[in-house]
Coordinates of C-alpha atoms in Angstrom, one line a residue:
Chain A
Q292 CA 96.5 -55.4 -11.7
S293 CA 92.9 -54.6 -12.4
A294 CA 90.7 -53.0 -9.7
L295 CA 88.1 -54.9 -7.8
T296 CA 84.8 -54.5 -9.1
Q297 CA 82.1 -52.9 -7.0
P298 CA 78.7 -51.4 -7.6
P299 CA 79.0 -47.7 -8.2
S300 CA 75.7 -47.1 -5.9
A301 CA 73.9 -48.7 -3.4
S302 CA 70.9 -47.4 -1.0
G303 CA 69.1 -48.4 2.0
S304 CA 66.5 -46.8 4.3
L305 CA 67.3 -45.7 7.9
G306 CA 67.7 -48.7 10.2
Q307 CA 67.6 -51.4 7.3
S308 CA 70.6 -53.1 6.1
V309 CA 72.4 -52.9 2.9
T310 CA 75.3 -55.4 1.4
I311 CA 78.0 -54.0 -0.8
S312 CA 80.0 -56.5 -2.9
C313 CA 83.3 -56.6 -4.2
T314 CA 84.4 -59.2 -6.8
G315 CA 87.8 -60.1 -7.7
T316 CA 89.4 -63.3 -9.3
S317 CA 90.8 -66.4 -8.0
S318 CA 94.2 -64.8 -8.0
D319 CA 93.2 -62.2 -5.4
V320 CA 90.1 -62.2 -3.3
G321 CA 89.6 -66.0 -3.8
S322 CA 93.1 -67.0 -2.9
Y323 CA 93.7 -64.6 0.2
N324 CA 91.7 -63.7 3.4
L325 CA 93.1 -60.5 3.1
V326 CA 90.2 -58.0 2.1
S327 CA 89.7 -54.8 3.9
W328 CA 86.9 -52.1 3.7
Y329 CA 87.3 -48.4 4.0
Q330 CA 84.5 -45.8 4.5
Q331 CA 85.1 -42.4 3.0
H332 CA 83.2 -39.2 3.6
P333 CA 83.7 -36.3 0.9
G334 CA 86.7 -34.4 1.5
K335 CA 88.0 -36.8 4.2
A336 CA 90.5 -39.2 4.3
P337 CA 89.6 -43.0 4.2
K338 CA 88.5 -44.8 7.3
F339 CA 89.4 -48.4 8.4
M340 CA 86.4 -50.5 8.8
I341 CA 87.1 -54.2 8.2
Y342 CA 90.3 -56.2 7.8
E343 CA 91.2 -59.9 7.1
V344 CA 87.5 -60.2 5.5
T345 CA 85.5 -60.2 8.9
K346 CA 87.8 -58.6 11.6
R347 CA 86.5 -54.9 12.7
P348 CA 89.2 -52.6 14.5
S349 CA 88.4 -51.4 17.7
G350 CA 86.1 -48.5 17.3
V351 CA 84.2 -49.6 14.6
P352 CA 80.5 -50.4 15.5
D353 CA 79.3 -53.7 15.0
R354 CA 76.8 -53.0 12.6
F355 CA 79.5 -53.1 10.0
S356 CA 80.3 -56.9 9.1
G357 CA 82.4 -58.5 6.3
S358 CA 82.2 -61.9 4.6
K359 CA 83.6 -63.6 1.4
S360 CA 82.3 -66.4 -0.9
G361 CA 84.5 -67.4 -3.4
N362 CA 86.1 -64.4 -5.2
T363 CA 83.5 -62.0 -4.0
A364 CA 83.7 -60.2 -0.6
S365 CA 80.7 -58.3 1.0
L366 CA 80.4 -55.5 3.4
T367 CA 77.1 -55.6 5.2
V368 CA 75.7 -52.5 7.0
S369 CA 72.9 -53.1 9.4
G370 CA 70.9 -50.5 11.1
L371 CA 71.7 -48.0 8.7
Q372 CA 72.1 -44.6 10.1
A373 CA 72.6 -41.2 8.5
E374 CA 75.9 -40.9 9.1
D375 CA 77.0 -44.2 7.3
E376 CA 76.2 -42.2 4.0
A377 CA 79.6 -42.3 2.3
T378 CA 81.7 -44.2 -0.2
Y379 CA 82.9 -47.5 0.7
Y380 CA 86.0 -49.3 -0.7
C381 CA 87.4 -52.5 -0.7
S382 CA 90.8 -53.8 -0.9
S383 CA 92.7 -57.2 -1.5
Y384 CA 96.1 -58.4 -1.4
V385 CA 96.9 -59.6 -5.0
G386 CA 100.4 -61.5 -4.3
N387 CA 103.7 -60.4 -4.9
Y388 CA 103.5 -57.6 -2.2
N389 CA 100.9 -55.7 -4.0
L390 CA 97.5 -54.5 -3.2
V391 CA 94.2 -53.2 -5.1
F392 CA 91.3 -51.2 -4.4
G393 CA 87.8 -51.7 -5.5
G394 CA 86.2 -48.7 -7.6
G395 CA 84.2 -47.6 -4.8
T396 CA 80.5 -47.8 -4.0
K397 CA 78.5 -44.7 -2.9
L398 CA 76.1 -45.4 -0.3
T399 CA 72.9 -43.3 -0.2
V400 CA 70.9 -43.5 3.4
L401 CA 67.2 -42.9 2.3
Chain B
Q281 CA 97.6 -41.3 19.7
V282 CA 98.8 -42.4 16.1
Q283 CA 98.9 -39.6 13.7
L284 CA 100.3 -39.1 10.2
V285 CA 100.5 -35.6 9.3
Q286 CA 101.2 -34.6 5.7
S287 CA 102.6 -31.4 4.1
G288 CA 100.7 -28.7 2.3
S289 CA 98.9 -28.4 -0.9
E290 CA 101.4 -28.0 -3.8
L291 CA 100.7 -26.1 -7.1
K292 CA 103.4 -27.1 -9.7
K293 CA 103.9 -26.8 -13.4
P294 CA 104.3 -29.7 -16.1
G295 CA 107.7 -31.0 -15.8
A296 CA 108.5 -29.9 -12.4
S297 CA 109.1 -32.3 -9.1
V298 CA 107.3 -32.3 -6.0
K299 CA 107.9 -34.0 -2.8
V300 CA 105.2 -34.7 -0.3
S301 CA 105.9 -35.6 3.2
C302 CA 104.2 -37.7 5.9
K303 CA 105.3 -37.4 9.5
A304 CA 104.5 -40.2 11.9
S305 CA 104.0 -39.8 15.5
G306 CA 102.4 -42.0 18.5
Y307 CA 104.0 -45.4 17.4
T308 CA 107.3 -46.8 16.7
F309 CA 107.9 -45.7 13.0
S310 CA 109.9 -48.7 12.1
S311 CA 107.7 -51.2 13.4
T312 CA 105.2 -51.1 10.3
A313 CA 105.1 -50.0 6.6
V314 CA 103.9 -46.8 4.9
N315 CA 101.5 -47.0 2.0
W316 CA 101.0 -44.3 -0.8
V317 CA 97.4 -44.1 -2.0
R318 CA 96.3 -41.7 -5.0
Q319 CA 93.0 -40.2 -5.6
A320 CA 92.3 -38.0 -8.5
P321 CA 89.4 -35.6 -8.6
G322 CA 86.1 -37.4 -8.2
Q323 CA 87.7 -40.7 -8.7
G324 CA 88.5 -43.9 -6.5
L325 CA 91.5 -44.8 -4.4
E326 CA 94.5 -46.1 -6.3
W327 CA 97.2 -48.1 -4.3
M328 CA 100.5 -46.7 -5.3
G329 CA 102.9 -48.9 -3.3
W330 CA 104.5 -49.0 0.0
I331 CA 107.9 -48.6 1.8
N332 CA 109.5 -51.0 4.3
T333 CA 110.4 -48.6 7.2
K334 CA 113.0 -50.9 8.7
T335 CA 114.8 -51.5 5.3
G336 CA 113.9 -48.6 3.3
K337 CA 112.7 -50.8 0.4
P338 CA 110.0 -49.5 -1.8
T339 CA 107.6 -51.5 -3.6
Y340 CA 105.7 -49.7 -6.5
A341 CA 102.4 -50.8 -8.0
Q342 CA 103.0 -51.3 -11.8
E343 CA 101.3 -48.2 -12.8
F344 CA 103.7 -46.1 -10.4
T345 CA 107.2 -47.2 -11.5
G346 CA 109.5 -44.7 -13.0
R347 CA 108.6 -41.2 -12.0
F348 CA 107.3 -41.9 -8.5
V349 CA 110.0 -42.2 -5.6
F350 CA 109.2 -43.2 -2.1
S351 CA 111.9 -42.4 0.8
L352 CA 112.3 -42.0 4.2
D353 CA 113.8 -40.1 7.1
T354 CA 114.0 -42.5 10.0
S355 CA 115.5 -39.8 12.2
V356 CA 112.3 -37.7 12.1
S357 CA 109.9 -40.7 11.4
T358 CA 108.9 -39.1 8.3
A359 CA 108.0 -40.7 4.7
Y360 CA 108.3 -38.9 1.6
L361 CA 106.7 -39.2 -1.8
Q362 CA 108.5 -37.7 -4.9
I363 CA 106.9 -37.2 -8.2
I364 CA 109.2 -36.3 -11.0
S365 CA 108.6 -34.7 -14.4
L366 CA 104.8 -33.8 -13.4
K367 CA 102.1 -34.2 -15.9
A368 CA 98.4 -32.9 -15.6
E369 CA 97.1 -36.2 -14.9
D370 CA 99.3 -36.2 -11.8
S371 CA 96.9 -33.9 -10.4
A372 CA 95.2 -35.5 -7.3
V373 CA 95.1 -35.9 -3.6
Y374 CA 98.0 -38.2 -2.1
Y375 CA 97.6 -39.9 1.0
C376 CA 99.9 -41.7 3.4
A377 CA 98.6 -44.7 5.3
R378 CA 100.3 -47.0 8.0
S379 CA 100.1 -50.6 7.5
H380 CA 98.1 -52.5 10.0
S381 CA 100.3 -54.8 12.4
T382 CA 98.7 -57.9 10.3
G383 CA 100.0 -56.5 7.2
W384 CA 97.8 -56.0 4.1
S385 CA 95.5 -53.1 5.1
E386 CA 95.8 -49.6 6.2
D387 CA 94.7 -48.5 9.7
Y388 CA 95.6 -44.9 10.0
W389 CA 95.6 -42.3 7.2
G390 CA 97.3 -38.9 6.7
Q391 CA 94.8 -35.9 5.9
G392 CA 95.8 -36.1 2.3
T393 CA 98.1 -33.6 0.1
L394 CA 96.4 -32.0 -2.9
V395 CA 98.8 -31.9 -5.8
T396 CA 97.8 -29.6 -8.9
V397 CA 99.9 -29.7 -11.9
S398 CA 98.9 -26.6 -14.2
S399 CA 100.6 -24.6 -16.7

């Protein structure tokens, strides 16, 4: 199972919005509403940010939102703050009780 | 509060084995699965598979069949990852992560265990 495709980097200015894409296929992202997003700061464990494409766990700011169109899921971070600078990973259920991650996108806040 | 606490860093020689532990607390261990995720130095996350904490049945991602073994000791709410016949390319941080109640995402993560394989 191939990794989902994410851009290696993204950037946005303080207070602005940025969207990170996560492209799969009709067999994974396109077939299931089971895309999740994680935030990872250097040297730290990943943090759970979005599940089932659009849902936010409690404690995650509403500046973080998820969406999906066809085989591509997206994470939008609005009102960028300095602490949002991190690497973001998507994941998707791919059937047969398996999961796959994207390659990660390093977000820089300018 | 939910916590997953992993065992400490390991330095092993090629060909040796290692066993990483992941002790869960703050919830009913058998209520949700435990996943294992690998992160090689400077690289992204790789999902290795999961273990059903009710039945003990493991499911391995294709790349992680053969030398990787998931197991449990439910009496102490602990999951284990064993890697056999270690290779240099197994050097990575290994994370355990609890499955979210809805299934296909990981809501709580251990702090990670660094395994270094070097002669």
